[in-house]
Amino acid sequence: QVQLVESGGGLVQPGGSLRLSCAAPGSVFTGNTMGWYRQAPGKERALVATIMHSGDTNYASSIKGRFAISRDNAKNMIYLQMNNLEPGDTAVYYCSARVLTWNTVRDYWGQGTQVTVSS
């Protein structure tokens, strides 16, 4: 069973920073697009950022300029540096891996890590 494991969530005051980490097995990490999504209470899961194996990134407009996604291909890890956090960033953050084959697309998810922004 494929497991993605997130860490680094917690409680932070508005304006503060957090760094999320995600460890993935090589079978889903290598050569594939990794990403971060979040789900706030009562809302659907939404894209935060993705990063291709090449390092090309894509961000949701709501967090652009505040968050940065990165990956360490040697360690099979991705990170999400979150700065200038706002109460609206409060959500469960999920790590994802999208694995493509010649005829299938499959998404893998971690269990999520809670981020709470509150004074």
Coordinates of C-alpha atoms in Angstrom, one line a residue:
Q1 CA 0.0 0.0 0.0
V2 CA 1.4 3.4 -1.0
Q3 CA 1.8 5.8 1.9
L4 CA 2.5 9.5 1.7
V5 CA 3.3 10.9 5.1
E6 CA 2.8 14.6 5.9
S7 CA 4.3 16.5 8.9
G8 CA 4.8 20.0 10.1
G9 CA 1.3 21.2 10.7
G10 CA 0.2 23.0 13.8
L11 CA -1.2 26.2 15.3
V12 CA 0.4 29.5 14.3
Q13 CA -0.6 33.1 14.7
P14 CA -1.6 35.3 11.7
G15 CA 1.5 36.5 9.9
G16 CA 3.5 33.5 11.0
S17 CA 5.2 30.7 9.0
L18 CA 5.1 26.9 8.8
R19 CA 6.9 24.4 6.7
L20 CA 5.1 21.2 5.7
S21 CA 7.0 18.1 4.7
C22 CA 5.8 15.0 2.8
A23 CA 7.7 11.7 2.4
A24 CA 6.7 9.5 -0.4
P25 CA 7.9 6.1 -1.7
G26 CA 10.1 6.2 -4.7
S27 CA 7.5 4.2 -6.7
V28 CA 5.2 7.3 -6.8
F29 CA 7.7 10.1 -6.3
T30 CA 10.2 9.5 -9.1
G31 CA 9.3 11.2 -12.3
N32 CA 5.9 12.2 -11.2
T33 CA 4.1 15.4 -10.3
M34 CA 3.7 16.0 -6.6
G35 CA 1.4 18.5 -4.9
W36 CA -0.3 20.0 -1.9
Y37 CA -4.0 20.4 -1.5
R38 CA -6.1 21.6 1.4
Q39 CA -9.6 21.2 2.7
A40 CA -11.2 23.7 5.0
P41 CA -14.2 22.8 7.1
G42 CA -17.3 22.7 5.0
K43 CA -15.4 23.1 1.8
E44 CA -14.1 20.9 -1.0
R45 CA -10.5 19.9 -1.3
A46 CA -8.6 22.5 -3.3
L47 CA -5.3 22.8 -5.1
V48 CA -2.6 24.7 -3.2
A49 CA 0.5 24.0 -5.4
T50 CA 2.1 21.3 -7.6
I51 CA 5.6 20.6 -8.7
M52 CA 6.8 18.5 -11.6
H53 CA 9.8 16.3 -11.5
S54 CA 11.5 19.0 -13.6
G55 CA 10.9 21.5 -10.8
D56 CA 8.2 23.4 -12.7
T57 CA 5.6 24.7 -10.3
N58 CA 1.9 25.8 -10.3
Y59 CA 0.2 27.7 -7.5
A60 CA -3.3 28.6 -6.6
S61 CA -3.9 32.4 -6.9
S62 CA -4.9 32.7 -3.3
I63 CA -1.5 31.7 -2.0
K64 CA 0.8 32.9 -4.7
G65 CA 3.7 34.9 -3.3
R66 CA 3.2 33.6 0.2
F67 CA 3.7 29.9 -0.2
A68 CA 6.5 28.0 -2.0
I69 CA 6.6 24.3 -3.0
S70 CA 9.9 22.5 -3.4
R71 CA 11.1 18.9 -3.9
D72 CA 14.2 17.0 -3.0
N73 CA 14.5 14.2 -5.6
A74 CA 17.3 12.5 -3.7
K75 CA 15.2 12.1 -0.6
N76 CA 11.7 11.6 -2.2
M77 CA 10.4 14.6 -0.2
I78 CA 8.4 17.6 -1.0
Y79 CA 7.9 20.7 1.1
L80 CA 5.5 23.6 1.4
Q81 CA 6.9 26.8 2.9
M82 CA 4.0 28.9 4.1
N83 CA 4.7 32.5 5.0
N84 CA 2.4 35.4 6.1
L85 CA -0.3 32.9 7.1
E86 CA -3.8 34.1 7.3
P87 CA -6.9 32.7 9.1
G88 CA -8.3 31.7 5.8
D89 CA -5.3 29.3 5.3
T90 CA -6.7 27.1 8.1
A91 CA -7.3 23.7 6.7
V92 CA -6.2 20.1 6.6
Y93 CA -3.3 20.0 4.1
Y94 CA -2.8 16.9 2.0
C95 CA 0.2 15.7 0.0
S96 CA -0.5 14.1 -3.3
A97 CA 1.3 12.2 -6.0
R98 CA -0.1 11.8 -9.6
V99 CA 1.2 8.7 -11.3
L100 CA 0.7 8.4 -15.0
T101 CA 1.1 5.3 -17.1
W102 CA 0.4 4.9 -20.8
N103 CA -3.3 4.4 -20.2
T104 CA -4.0 5.4 -16.6
V105 CA -3.9 8.3 -14.1
R106 CA -3.9 7.6 -10.4
D107 CA -3.7 10.0 -7.5
Y108 CA -2.3 9.0 -4.2
W109 CA -2.9 10.9 -1.0
G110 CA -1.5 11.3 2.5
Q111 CA -3.5 11.3 5.7
G112 CA -3.3 15.1 6.0
T113 CA -1.9 17.5 8.5
Q114 CA -3.9 20.2 10.3
V115 CA -2.8 23.8 9.9
T116 CA -4.6 26.3 12.1
V117 CA -4.0 30.0 11.9
S118 CA -5.5 31.9 14.8
S119 CA -4.6 34.5 17.4

